[in-house]
PDB file of C-alpha atoms in Angstrom:
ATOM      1  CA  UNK B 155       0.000   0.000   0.000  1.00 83.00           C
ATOM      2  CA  UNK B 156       0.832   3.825  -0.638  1.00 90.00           C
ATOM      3  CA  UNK B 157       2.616   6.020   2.116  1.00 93.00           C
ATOM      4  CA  UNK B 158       1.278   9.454   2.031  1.00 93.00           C
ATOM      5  CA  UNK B 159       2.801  12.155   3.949  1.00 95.00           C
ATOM      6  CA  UNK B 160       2.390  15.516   5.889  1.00 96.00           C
ATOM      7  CA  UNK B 161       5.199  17.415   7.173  1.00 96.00           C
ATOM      8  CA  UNK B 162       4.863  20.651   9.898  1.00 97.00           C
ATOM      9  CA  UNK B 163       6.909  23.104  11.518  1.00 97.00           C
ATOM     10  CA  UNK B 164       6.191  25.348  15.205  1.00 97.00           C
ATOM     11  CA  UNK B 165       7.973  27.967  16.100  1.00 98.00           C
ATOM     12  CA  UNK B 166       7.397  29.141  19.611  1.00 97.00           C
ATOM     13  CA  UNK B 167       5.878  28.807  22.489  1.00 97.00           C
ATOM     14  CA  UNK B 168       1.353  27.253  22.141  1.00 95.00           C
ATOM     15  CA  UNK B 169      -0.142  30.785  22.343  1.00 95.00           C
ATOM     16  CA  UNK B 170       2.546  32.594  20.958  1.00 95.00           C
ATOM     17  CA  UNK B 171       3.892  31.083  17.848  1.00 96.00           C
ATOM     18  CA  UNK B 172       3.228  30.392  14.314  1.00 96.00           C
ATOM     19  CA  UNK B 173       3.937  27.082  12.120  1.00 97.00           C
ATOM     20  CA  UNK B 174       3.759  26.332   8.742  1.00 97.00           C
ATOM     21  CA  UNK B 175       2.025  22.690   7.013  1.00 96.00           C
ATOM     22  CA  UNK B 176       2.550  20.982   4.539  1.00 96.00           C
ATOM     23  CA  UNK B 177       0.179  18.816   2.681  1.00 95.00           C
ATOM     24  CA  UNK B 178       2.165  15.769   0.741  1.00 93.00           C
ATOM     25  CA  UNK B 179       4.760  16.972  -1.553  1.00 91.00           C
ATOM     26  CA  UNK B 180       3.860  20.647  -1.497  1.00 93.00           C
ATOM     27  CA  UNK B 181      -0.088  19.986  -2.722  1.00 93.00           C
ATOM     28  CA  UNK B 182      -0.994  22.458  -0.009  1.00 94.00           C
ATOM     29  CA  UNK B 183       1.035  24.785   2.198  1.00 96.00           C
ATOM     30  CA  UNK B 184      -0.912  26.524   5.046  1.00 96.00           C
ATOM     31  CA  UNK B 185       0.099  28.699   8.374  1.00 97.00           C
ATOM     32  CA  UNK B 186      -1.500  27.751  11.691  1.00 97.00           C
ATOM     33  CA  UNK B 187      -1.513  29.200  14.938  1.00 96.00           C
ATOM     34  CA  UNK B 188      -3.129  28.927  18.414  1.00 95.00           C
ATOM     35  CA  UNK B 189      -5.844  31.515  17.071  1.00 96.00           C
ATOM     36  CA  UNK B 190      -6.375  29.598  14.103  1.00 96.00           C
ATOM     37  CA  UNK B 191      -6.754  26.431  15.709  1.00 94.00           C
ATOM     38  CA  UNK B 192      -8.718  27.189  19.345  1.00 93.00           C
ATOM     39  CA  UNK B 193     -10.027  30.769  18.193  1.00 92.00           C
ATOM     40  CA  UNK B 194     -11.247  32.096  14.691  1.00 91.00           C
ATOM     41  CA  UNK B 195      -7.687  33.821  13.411  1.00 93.00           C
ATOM     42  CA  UNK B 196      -6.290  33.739   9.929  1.00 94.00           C
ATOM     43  CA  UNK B 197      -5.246  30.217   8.593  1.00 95.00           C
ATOM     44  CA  UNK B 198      -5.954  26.671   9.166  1.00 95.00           C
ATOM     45  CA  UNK B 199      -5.593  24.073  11.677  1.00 95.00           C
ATOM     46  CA  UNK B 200      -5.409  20.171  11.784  1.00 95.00           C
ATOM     47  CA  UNK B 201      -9.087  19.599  12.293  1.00 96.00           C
ATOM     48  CA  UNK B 202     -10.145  21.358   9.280  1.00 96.00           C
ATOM     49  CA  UNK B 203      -7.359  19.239   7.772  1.00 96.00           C
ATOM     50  CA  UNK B 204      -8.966  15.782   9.017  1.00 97.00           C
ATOM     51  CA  UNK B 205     -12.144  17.199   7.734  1.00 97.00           C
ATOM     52  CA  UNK B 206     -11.010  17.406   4.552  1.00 97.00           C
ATOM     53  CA  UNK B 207      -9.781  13.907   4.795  1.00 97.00           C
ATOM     54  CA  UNK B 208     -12.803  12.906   6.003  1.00 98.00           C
ATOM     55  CA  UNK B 209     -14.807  14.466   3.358  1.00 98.00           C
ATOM     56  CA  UNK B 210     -12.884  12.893   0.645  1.00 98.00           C
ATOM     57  CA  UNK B 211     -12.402   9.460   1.832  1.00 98.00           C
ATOM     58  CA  UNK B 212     -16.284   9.436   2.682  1.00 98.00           C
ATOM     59  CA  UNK B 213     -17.634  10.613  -0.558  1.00 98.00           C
ATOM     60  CA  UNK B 214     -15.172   8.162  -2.690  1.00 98.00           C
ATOM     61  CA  UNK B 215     -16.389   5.145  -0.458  1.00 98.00           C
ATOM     62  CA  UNK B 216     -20.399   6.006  -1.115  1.00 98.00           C
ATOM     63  CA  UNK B 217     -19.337   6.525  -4.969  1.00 98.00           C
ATOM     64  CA  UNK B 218     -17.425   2.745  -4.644  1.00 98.00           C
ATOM     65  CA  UNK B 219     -20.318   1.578  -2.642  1.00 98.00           C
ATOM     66  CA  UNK B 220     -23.200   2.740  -5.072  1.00 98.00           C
ATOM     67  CA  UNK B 221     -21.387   1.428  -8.204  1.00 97.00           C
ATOM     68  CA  UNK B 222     -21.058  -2.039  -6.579  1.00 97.00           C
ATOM     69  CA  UNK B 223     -24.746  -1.732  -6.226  1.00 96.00           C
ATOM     70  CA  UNK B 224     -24.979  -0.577 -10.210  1.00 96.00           C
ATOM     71  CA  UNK B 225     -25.938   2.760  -9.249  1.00 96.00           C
ATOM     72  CA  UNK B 226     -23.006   5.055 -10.515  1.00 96.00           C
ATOM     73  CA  UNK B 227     -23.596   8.483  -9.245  1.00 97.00           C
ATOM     74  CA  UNK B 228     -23.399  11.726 -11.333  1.00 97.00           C
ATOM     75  CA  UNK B 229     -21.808  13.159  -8.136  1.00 98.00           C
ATOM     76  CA  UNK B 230     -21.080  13.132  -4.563  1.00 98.00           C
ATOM     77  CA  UNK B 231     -20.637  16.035  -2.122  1.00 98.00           C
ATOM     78  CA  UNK B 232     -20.026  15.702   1.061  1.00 98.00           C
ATOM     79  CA  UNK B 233     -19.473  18.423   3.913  1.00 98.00           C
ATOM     80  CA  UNK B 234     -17.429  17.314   7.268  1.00 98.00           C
ATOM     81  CA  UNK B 235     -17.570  19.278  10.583  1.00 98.00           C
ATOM     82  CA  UNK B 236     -15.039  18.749  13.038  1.00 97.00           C
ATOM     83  CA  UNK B 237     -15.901  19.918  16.837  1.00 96.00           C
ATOM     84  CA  UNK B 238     -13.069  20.342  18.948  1.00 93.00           C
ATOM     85  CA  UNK B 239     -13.768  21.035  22.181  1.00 91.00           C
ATOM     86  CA  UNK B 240     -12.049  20.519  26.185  1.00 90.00           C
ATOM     87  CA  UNK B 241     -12.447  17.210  27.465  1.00 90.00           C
ATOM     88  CA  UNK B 242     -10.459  16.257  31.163  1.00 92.00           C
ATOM     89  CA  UNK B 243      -7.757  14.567  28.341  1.00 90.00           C
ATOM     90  CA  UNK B 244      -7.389  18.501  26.935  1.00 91.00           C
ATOM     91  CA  UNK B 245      -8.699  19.585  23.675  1.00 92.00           C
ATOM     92  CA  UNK B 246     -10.762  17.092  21.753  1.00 94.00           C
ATOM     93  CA  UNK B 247     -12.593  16.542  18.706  1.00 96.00           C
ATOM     94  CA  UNK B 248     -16.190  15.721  19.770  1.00 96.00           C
ATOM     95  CA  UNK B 249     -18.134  15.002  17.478  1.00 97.00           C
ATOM     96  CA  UNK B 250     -18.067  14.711  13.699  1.00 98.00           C
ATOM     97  CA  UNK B 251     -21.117  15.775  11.618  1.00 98.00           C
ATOM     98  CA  UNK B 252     -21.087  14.314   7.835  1.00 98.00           C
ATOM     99  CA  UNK B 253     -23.653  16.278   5.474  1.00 98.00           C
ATOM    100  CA  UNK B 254     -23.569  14.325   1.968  1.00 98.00           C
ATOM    101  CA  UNK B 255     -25.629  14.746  -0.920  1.00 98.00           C
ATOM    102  CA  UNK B 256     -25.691  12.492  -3.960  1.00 98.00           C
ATOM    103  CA  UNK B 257     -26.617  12.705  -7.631  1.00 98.00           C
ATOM    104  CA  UNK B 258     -27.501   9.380  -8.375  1.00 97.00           C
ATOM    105  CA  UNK B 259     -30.087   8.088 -10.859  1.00 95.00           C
ATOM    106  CA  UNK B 260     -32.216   5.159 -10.613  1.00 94.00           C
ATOM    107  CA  UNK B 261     -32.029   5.193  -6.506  1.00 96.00           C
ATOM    108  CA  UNK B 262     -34.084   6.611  -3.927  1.00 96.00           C
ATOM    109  CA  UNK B 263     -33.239   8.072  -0.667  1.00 97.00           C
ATOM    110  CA  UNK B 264     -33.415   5.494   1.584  1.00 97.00           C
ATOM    111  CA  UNK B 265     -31.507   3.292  -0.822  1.00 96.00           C
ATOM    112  CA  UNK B 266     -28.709   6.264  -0.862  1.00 98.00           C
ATOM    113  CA  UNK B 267     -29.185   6.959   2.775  1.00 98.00           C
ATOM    114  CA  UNK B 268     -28.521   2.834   3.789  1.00 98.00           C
ATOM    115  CA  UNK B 269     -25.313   3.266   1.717  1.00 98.00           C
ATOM    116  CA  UNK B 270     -24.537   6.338   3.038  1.00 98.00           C
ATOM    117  CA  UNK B 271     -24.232   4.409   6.690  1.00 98.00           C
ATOM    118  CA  UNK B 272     -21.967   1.631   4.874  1.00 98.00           C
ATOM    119  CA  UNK B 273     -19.707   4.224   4.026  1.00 98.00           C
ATOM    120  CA  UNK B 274     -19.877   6.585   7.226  1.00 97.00           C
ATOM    121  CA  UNK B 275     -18.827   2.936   9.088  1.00 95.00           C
ATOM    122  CA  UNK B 276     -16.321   1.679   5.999  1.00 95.00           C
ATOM    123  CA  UNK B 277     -14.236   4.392   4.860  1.00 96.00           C
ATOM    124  CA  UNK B 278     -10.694   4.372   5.803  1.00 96.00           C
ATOM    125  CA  UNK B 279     -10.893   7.489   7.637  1.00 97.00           C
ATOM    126  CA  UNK B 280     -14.043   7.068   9.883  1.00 97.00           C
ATOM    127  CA  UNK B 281     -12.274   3.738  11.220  1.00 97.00           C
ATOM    128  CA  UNK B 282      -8.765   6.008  11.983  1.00 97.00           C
ATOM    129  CA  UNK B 283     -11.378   8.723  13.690  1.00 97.00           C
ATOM    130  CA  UNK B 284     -12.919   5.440  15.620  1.00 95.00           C
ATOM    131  CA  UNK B 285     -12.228   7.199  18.642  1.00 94.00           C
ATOM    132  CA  UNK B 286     -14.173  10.093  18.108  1.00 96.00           C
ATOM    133  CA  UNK B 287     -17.567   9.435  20.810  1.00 93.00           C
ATOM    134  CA  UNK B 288     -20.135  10.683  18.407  1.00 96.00           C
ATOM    135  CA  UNK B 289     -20.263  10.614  14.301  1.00 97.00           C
ATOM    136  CA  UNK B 290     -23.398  11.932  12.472  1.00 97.00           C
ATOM    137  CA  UNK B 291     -24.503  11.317   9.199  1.00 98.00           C
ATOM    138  CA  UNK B 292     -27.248  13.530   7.188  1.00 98.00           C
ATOM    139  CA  UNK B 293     -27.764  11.805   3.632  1.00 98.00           C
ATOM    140  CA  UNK B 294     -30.084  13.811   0.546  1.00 98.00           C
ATOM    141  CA  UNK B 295     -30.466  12.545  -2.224  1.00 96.00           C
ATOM    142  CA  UNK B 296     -30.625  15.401  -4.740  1.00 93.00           C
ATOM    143  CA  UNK B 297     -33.496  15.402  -7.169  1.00 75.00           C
TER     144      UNK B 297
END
């Protein structure tokens, strides 16, 4: 199997300093900071990076799991909110919300919303974010 990569650099003390990310190769570069991660300053943080992740993996295991069923969707979108929040461990992510929506002809919605739920439990990066207490799913079919 593939080995992908992320690289990132701090500099400074938590509140304080800066870093820099890096996505693969140099696909993405971002900042981060303690306001960007625990407040709402400038640049992005590694939640919004898992939710990414999420999003992807997510909507390319729905697409894999329709066309097994021989319903190859026009599209896939799907939307992934990370919650961080304070736990006794420190900061946490608490819950993940999934919002997909599917362009897929010849199903109907609770056809697409039963795969939806194979997916949300199968995709590579739902079983990594096991840990996380609470995952929702919200699953439209777009007409």
């Amino acid at each position: 199997m593939a080995t992908r990569n992320g690289s990132a650099e701090w500099r400074g003390d938590l509140k304080g300093g800066d870093g820099d990310l890096t996505v693969g190769d140099g696909v993405f570069k971002g900042s981060y900071s303690f306001s960007s991660r625990f407040e709402e300053g400038e640049g992005t943080n590694p939640e919004e990076l898992i939710a990414a992740a999420h999003a992807a993996c997510f909507s390319m295991a729905l697409s894999n799991i329709l066309a097994e069923h021989g319903h190859s969707p026009d599209l896939v979108r799907t939307v992934a909110k990370v919650h961080l929040g304070q736990s006794d461990e420190g900061p946490t992510i608490k819950r993940i919300d999934l919002e997909t929506e599917g362009q897929v002809p010849g199903i109907d919605q609770d056809h697409f919303a039963k795969h939806a739920e194979e997916a949300k439990s199968g995709c590579v990066v739902s079983r990594a974010l096991a840990g996380v207490k609470e995952m929702t799913l919200a699953a439209r079919l777009a007409t």
